[in-house]
Coordinates of C-alpha atoms and ligand atoms in Angstrom, one line a residue:
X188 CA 0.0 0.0 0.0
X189 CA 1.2 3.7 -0.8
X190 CA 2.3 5.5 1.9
X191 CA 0.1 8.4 3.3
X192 CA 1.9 11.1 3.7
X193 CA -0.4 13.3 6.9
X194 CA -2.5 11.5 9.4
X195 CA -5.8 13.6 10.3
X196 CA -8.4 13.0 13.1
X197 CA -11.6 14.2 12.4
X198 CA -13.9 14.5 15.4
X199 CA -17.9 14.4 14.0
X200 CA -17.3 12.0 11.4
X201 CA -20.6 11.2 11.4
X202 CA -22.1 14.3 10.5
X203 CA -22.9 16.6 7.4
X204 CA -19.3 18.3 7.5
X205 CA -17.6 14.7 8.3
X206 CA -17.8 12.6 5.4
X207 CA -16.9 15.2 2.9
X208 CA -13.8 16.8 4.5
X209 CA -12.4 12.8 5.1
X210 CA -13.3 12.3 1.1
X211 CA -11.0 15.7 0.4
X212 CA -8.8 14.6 2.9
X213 CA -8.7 10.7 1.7
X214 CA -8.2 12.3 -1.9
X215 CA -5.0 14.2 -0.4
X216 CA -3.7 11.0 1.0
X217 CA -3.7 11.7 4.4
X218 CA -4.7 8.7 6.5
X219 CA -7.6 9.5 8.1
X220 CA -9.2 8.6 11.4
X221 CA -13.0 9.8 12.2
X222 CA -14.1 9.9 15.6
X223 CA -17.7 9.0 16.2
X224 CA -19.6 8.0 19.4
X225 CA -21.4 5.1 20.5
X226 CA -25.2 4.7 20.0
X227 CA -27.9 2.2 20.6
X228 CA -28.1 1.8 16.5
X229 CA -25.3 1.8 13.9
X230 CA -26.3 5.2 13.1
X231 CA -22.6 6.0 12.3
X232 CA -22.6 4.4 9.4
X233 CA -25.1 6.3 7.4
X234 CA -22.9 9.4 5.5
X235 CA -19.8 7.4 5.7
X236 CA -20.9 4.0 4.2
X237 CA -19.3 4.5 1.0
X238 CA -15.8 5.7 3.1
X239 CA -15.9 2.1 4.9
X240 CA -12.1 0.3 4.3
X241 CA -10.7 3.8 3.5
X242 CA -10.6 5.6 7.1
X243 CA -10.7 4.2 10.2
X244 CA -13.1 4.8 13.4
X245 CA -12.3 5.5 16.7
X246 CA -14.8 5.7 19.3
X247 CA -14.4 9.0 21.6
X248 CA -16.9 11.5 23.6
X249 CA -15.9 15.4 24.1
X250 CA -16.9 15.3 27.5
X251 CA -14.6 12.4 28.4
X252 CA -11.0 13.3 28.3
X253 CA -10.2 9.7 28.9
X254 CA -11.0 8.8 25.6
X255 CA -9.8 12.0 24.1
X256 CA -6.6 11.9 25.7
X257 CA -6.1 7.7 24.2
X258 CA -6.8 8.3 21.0
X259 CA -4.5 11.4 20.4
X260 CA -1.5 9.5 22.3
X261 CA -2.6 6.6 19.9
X262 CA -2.9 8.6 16.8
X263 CA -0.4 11.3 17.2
X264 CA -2.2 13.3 14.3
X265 CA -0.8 15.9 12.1
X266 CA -3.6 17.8 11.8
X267 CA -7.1 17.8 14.0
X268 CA -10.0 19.3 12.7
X269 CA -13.0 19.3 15.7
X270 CA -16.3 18.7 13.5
X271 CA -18.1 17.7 16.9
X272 CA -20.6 19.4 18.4
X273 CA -24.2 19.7 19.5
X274 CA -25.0 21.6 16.5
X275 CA -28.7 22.7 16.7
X276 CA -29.5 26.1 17.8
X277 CA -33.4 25.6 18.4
X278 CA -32.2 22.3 21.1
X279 CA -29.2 24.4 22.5
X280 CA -32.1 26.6 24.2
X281 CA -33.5 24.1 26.0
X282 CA -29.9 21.9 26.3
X283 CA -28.0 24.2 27.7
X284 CA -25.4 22.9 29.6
X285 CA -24.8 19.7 27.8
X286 CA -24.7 22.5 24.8
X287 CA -21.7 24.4 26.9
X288 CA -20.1 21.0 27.9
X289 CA -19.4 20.0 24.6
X290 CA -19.0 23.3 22.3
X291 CA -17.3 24.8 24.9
X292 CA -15.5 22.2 27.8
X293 CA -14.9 19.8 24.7
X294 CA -12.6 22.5 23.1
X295 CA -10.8 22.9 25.8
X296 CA -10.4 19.3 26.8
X297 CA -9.2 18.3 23.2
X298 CA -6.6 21.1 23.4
X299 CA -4.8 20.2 26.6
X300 CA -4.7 16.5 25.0
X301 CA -3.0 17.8 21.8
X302 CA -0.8 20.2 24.1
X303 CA 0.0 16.8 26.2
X304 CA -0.1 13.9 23.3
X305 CA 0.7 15.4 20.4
X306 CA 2.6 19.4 20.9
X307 CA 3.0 19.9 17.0
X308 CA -0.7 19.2 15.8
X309 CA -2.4 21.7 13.9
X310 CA -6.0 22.4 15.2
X311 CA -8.9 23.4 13.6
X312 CA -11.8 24.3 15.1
X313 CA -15.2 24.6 13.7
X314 CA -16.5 28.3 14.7
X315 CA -19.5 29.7 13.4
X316 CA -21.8 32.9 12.1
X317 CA -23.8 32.3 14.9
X318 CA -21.4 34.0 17.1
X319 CA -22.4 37.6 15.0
X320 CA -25.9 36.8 16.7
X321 CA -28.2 40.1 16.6
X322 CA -25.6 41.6 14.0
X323 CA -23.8 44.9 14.9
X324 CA -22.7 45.1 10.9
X325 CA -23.3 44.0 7.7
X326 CA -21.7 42.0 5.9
X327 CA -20.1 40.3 8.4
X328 CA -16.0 40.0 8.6
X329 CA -13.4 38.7 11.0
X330 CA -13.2 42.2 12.0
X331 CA -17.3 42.5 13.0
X332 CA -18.2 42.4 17.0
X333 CA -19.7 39.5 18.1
X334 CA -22.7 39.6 19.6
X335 CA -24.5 35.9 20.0
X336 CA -28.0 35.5 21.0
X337 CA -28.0 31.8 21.5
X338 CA -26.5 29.1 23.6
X339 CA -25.2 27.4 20.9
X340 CA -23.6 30.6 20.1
X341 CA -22.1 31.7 23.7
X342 CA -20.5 27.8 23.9
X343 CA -19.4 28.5 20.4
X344 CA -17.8 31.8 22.0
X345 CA -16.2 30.7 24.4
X346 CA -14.6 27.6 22.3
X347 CA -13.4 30.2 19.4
X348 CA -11.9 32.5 22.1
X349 CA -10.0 29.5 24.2
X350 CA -8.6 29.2 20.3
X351 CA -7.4 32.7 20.5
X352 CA -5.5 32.2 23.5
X353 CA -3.9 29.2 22.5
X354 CA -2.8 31.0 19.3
X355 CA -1.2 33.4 21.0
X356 CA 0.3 31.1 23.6
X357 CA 2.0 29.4 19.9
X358 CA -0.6 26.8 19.0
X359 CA -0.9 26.6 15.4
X360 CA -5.0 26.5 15.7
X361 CA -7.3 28.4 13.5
X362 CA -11.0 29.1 13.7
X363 CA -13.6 28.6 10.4
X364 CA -16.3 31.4 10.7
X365 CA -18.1 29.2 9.0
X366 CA -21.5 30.9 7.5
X367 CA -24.8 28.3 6.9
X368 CA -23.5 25.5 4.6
X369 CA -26.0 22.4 3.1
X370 CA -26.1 19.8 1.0
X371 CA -28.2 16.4 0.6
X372 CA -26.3 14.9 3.8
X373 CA -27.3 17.8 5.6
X374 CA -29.4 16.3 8.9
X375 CA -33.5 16.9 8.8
X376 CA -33.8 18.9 11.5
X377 CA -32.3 22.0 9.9
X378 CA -34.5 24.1 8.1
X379 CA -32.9 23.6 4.1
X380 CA -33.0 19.6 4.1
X381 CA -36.7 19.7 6.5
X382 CA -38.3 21.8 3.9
X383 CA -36.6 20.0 0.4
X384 CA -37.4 16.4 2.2
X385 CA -40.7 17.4 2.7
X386 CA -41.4 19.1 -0.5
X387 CA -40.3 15.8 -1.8
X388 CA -43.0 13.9 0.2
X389 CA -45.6 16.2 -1.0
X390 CA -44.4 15.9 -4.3
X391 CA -44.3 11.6 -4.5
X392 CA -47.7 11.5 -1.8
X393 CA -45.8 10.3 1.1
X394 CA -46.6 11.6 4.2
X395 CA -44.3 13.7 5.9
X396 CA -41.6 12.3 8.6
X397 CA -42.3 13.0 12.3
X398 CA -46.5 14.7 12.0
X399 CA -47.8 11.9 9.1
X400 CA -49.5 14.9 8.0
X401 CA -49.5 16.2 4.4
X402 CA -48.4 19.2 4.7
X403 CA -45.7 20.7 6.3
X404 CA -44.9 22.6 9.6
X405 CA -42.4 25.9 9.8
X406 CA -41.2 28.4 11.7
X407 CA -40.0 31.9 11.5
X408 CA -40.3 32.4 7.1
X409 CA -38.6 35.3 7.8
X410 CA -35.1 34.8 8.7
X411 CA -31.7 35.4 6.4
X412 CA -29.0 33.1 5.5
X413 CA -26.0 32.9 3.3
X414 CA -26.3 29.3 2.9
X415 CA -23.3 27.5 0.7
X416 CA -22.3 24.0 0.1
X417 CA -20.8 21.9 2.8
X418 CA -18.2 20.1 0.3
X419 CA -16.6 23.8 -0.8
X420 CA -16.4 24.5 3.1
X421 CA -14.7 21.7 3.9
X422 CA -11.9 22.5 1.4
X423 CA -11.5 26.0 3.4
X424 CA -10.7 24.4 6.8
X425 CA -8.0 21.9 5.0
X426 CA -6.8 25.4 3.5
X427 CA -6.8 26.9 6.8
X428 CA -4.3 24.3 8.4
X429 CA -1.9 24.5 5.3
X430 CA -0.8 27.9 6.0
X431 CA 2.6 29.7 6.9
X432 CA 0.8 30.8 10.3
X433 CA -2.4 30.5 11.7
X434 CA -5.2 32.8 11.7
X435 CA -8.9 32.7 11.8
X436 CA -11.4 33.3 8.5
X437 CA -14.9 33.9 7.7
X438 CA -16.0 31.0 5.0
X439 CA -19.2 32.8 3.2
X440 CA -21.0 32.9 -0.1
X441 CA -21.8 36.9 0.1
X442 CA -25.3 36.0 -1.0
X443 CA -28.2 36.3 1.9
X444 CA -31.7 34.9 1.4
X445 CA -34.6 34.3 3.4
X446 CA -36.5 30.7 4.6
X447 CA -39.0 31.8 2.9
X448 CA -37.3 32.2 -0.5
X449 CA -35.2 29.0 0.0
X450 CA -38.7 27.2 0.5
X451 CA -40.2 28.8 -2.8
X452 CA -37.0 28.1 -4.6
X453 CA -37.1 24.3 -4.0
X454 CA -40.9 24.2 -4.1
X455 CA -40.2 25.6 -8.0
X456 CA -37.4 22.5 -8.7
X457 CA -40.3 20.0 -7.5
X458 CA -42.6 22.1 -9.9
X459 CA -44.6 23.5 -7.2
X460 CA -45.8 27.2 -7.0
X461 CA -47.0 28.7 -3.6
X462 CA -49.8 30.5 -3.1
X463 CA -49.3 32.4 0.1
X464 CA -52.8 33.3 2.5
X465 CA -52.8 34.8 6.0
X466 CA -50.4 36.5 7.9
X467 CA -48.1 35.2 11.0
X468 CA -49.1 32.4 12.5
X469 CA -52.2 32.2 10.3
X470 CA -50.2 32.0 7.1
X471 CA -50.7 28.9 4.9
X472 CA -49.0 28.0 1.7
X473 CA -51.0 26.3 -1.3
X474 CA -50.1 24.3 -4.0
X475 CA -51.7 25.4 -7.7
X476 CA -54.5 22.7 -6.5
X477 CA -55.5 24.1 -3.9
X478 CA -54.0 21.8 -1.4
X479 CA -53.0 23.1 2.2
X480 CA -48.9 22.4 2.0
X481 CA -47.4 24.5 4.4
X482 CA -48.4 25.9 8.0
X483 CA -46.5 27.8 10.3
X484 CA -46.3 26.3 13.8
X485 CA -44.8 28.4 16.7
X486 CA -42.7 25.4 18.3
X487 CA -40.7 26.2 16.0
X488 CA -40.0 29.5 16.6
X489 CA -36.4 30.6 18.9
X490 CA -36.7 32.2 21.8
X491 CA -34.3 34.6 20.8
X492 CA -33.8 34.9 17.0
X493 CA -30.8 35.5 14.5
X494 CA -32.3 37.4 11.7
X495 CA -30.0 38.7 9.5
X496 CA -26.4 37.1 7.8
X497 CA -24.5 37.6 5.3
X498 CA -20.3 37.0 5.2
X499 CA -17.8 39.1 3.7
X500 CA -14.5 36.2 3.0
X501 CA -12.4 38.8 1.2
X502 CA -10.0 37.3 3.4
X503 CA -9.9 34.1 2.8
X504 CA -9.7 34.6 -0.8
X505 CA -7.1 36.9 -0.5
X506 CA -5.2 34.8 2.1
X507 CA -6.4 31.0 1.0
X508 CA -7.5 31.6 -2.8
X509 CA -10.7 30.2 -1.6
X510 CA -14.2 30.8 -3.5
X511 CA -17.3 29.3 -3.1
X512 CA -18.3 27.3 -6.3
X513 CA -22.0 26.5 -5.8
X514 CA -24.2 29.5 -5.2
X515 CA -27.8 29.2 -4.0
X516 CA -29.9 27.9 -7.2
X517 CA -28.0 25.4 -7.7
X518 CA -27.2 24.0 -3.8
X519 CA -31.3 24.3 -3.7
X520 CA -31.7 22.4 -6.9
X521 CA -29.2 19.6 -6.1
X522 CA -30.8 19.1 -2.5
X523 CA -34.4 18.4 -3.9
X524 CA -33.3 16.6 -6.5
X525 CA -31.7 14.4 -4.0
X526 CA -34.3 14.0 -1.8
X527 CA -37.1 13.1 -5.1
X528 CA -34.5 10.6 -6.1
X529 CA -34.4 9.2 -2.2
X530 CA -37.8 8.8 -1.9
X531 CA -38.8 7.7 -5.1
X532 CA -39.4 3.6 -4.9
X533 CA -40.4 4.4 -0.8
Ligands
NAP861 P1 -23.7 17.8 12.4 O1 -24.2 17.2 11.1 O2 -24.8 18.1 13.4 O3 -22.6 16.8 13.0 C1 -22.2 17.0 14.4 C2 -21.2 15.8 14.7 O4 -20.8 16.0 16.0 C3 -21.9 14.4 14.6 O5 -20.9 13.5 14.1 C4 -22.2 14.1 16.0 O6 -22.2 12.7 16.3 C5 -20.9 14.7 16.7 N1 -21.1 14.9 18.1 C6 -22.1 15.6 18.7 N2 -21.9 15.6 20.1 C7 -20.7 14.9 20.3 C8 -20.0 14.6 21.5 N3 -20.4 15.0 22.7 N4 -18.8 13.9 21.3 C9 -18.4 13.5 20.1 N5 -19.1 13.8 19.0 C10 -20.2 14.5 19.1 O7 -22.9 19.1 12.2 P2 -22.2 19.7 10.8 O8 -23.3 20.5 10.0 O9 -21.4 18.6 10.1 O10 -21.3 20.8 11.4 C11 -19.9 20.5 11.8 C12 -19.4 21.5 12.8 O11 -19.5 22.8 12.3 C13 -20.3 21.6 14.1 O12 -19.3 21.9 15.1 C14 -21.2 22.8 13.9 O13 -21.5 23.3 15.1 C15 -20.3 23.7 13.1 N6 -20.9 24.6 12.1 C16 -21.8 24.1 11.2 C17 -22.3 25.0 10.3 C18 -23.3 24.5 9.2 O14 -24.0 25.3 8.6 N7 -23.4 23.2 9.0 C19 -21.9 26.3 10.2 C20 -21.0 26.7 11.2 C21 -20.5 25.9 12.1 P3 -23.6 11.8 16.2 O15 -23.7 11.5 14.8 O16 -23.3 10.7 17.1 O17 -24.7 12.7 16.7
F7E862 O1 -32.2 27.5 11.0 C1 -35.5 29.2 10.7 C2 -34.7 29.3 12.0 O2 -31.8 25.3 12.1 C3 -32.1 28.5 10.0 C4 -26.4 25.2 12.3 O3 -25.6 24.4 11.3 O4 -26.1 27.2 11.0 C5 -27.0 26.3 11.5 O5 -27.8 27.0 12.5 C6 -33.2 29.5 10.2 C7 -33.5 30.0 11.6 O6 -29.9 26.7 11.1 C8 -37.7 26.3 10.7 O7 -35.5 30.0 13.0 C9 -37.8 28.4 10.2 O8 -33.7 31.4 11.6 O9 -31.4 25.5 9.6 P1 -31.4 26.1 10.9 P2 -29.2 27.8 12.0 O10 -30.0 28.0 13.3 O11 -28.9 29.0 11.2 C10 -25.2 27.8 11.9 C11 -24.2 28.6 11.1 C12 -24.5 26.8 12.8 O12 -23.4 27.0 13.3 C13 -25.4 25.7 13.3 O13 -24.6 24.6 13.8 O14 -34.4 28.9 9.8 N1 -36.5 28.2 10.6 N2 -38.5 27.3 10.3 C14 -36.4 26.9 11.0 N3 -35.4 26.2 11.4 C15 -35.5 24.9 11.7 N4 -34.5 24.2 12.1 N5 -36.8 24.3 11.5 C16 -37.9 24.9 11.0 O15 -38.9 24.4 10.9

């Protein structure tokens, strides 16, 4: 067998981000090892079936050290990109320690094992727009104040600014401002992949996933995004790590839409036109039928909302020669058409 030049551990294997930065990273011939945790169901093996031979699992927790600590000494990686994380802003409200313990105390306990195990790893950590919160400026750059509304986003705070320190203290560790990114991996219970499954099911007659109804439920239709695609994100946080020094970068499309412009978007790739009626909680999208096919239902509204983003990553062109590649029509129209040819034969 060849020999692979960088070995990589990628915490949150498992999830949307996972598989595709151990594909680029599998292409670069690094060896890779994924980290994923134990469950009750072989739920790991979902997005990275097709990677099975080519990277290797090890089983580790961010809020246990012990296994943290093993698997570095074990692995000794090059490079360690932290993927892991209770990711869901809506849950983090009403999760909110277990939300600090791991995007927070996991940060911290993953970098005193690479400052212990393995001194010369590179670290990157996966920091987010969330941290911009109720925005203070627009677009948003590395140099805008953070100001984050959620729990998920104070946890994220804390982790990006125990990254900082390091940094300064000579750890070559970096921070992705990562901005929304999606794709057809992307897990059901954020807004892009809900909405293009379940236009999918209305489309083929299947009822949808958790109600059985046949229509769909939403929340706030009001919110902006500047959604990309995970697989051009993940090619920014190898970039990141194959710098001179380290530094930190917002990832971003420059493009800002609302939910309710992603959700008439893919609605128009299933060849579905909405006919909005009502206002706030008493709106209701139509098909050209007639048919009820959307409601709005308050459970899934925030306590405390972001409403507005939009990146500026000037500098990680400038500084990574990084772009994105697939702008909005085309991530919406590859995500439905993913989900029609998913369901079809169900
Ligand atoms: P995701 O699909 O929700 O995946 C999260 C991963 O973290 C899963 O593999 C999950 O494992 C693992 N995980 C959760 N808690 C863990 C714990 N206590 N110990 C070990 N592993 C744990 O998230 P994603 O979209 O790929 O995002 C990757 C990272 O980027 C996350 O840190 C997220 O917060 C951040 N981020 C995402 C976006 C975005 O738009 N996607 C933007 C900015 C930042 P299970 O499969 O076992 O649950
Ligand atoms: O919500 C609104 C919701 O859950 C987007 C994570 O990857 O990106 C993600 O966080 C917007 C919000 O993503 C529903 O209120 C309306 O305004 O898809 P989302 P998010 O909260 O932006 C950031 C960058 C991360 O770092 C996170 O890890 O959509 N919305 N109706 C809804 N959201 C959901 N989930 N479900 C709805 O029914």
């Amino acid at each position: 067998m060849e020999k692979q030049d960088k070995t990589a551990l990628v915490t949150g294997i498992t999830g949307q981000d996972g598989g595709y930065l151990a594909e680029l990273l599998l292409d670069k011939n690094y060896k890779v090892y994924g980290m994923h945790r134990r469950g009750s169901t072989d739920g790991h093996s979902g997005r990275i079936n097709h990677l099975k031979g080519k990277l290797e699992l090890v089983c580790g927790e961010l809020t246990d050290i012990g296994s943290l600590s093993k698997i570095i000494k074990q692995i000794k990686p090059d490079e360690v990109y932290n993927l892991a994380a209770q990711s869901h802003v809506g849950i983090s409200f009403s999760q909110k320690h277990y939300t600090n313990e791991v995007n927070w105390l996991g940060v911290e306990r993953l970098i005193d094992c690479i400052k212990e195990e393995a001194p010369n790893a590179k670290l990157y950590q996966a920091s987010t727009s969330e941290l911009f919160g109720e925005v203070l400026e627009s677009p948003q750059s590395e140099k805008t104040p953070f100001n984050p509304v959620s729990p998920y986003a104070t946890a994220k705070l804390k982790a990006h600014n125990a990254i900082k320190r390091e940094r300064e203290n000579g750890m070559f560790c970096c921070s992705g401002i990562l901005f929304n990114h999606e794709s057809p991996r992307r897990g059901l219970e954020f807004v892009t992949r809900k909405f293009t499954d379940g236009i999918a099911r209305i489309k083929l007659g299947i009822p949808q996933r958790e109600t059985g109804k046949n229509y769909l439920e939403m929340g706030n239709l009001e919110a902006r995004r500047d959604w990309g695609h995970s697989r051009d994100y993940v090619e920014a946080m190898w970039k990141m790590l194959q710098q001179d020094s380290p530094s930190d970068y917002v990832i971003a499309t420059g493009e800002t839409h609302s939910v309710r412009e992603f959700i008439e978007a893919a609605a128009d790739v299933a060849g579905i036109k909405i006919n909005w009626q009502g206002q706030g909680v008493e709106e209701k999208g139509y098909d050209q039928s007639g048919n009820k096919i959307i409601a709005i239902n308050p459970k899934f509204f925030r306590p405390n909302e972001v409403n507005f983003l939009i990146g500026d990553a000037t500098k990680a062109k400038r500084e990574l020669g990084w772009e994105p590649k697939v702008r909005f029509k085309e991530l919406v129209e590859e995500m439905v058409q993913a989900d029609l040819e998913k369901l079809k034969g169900k």
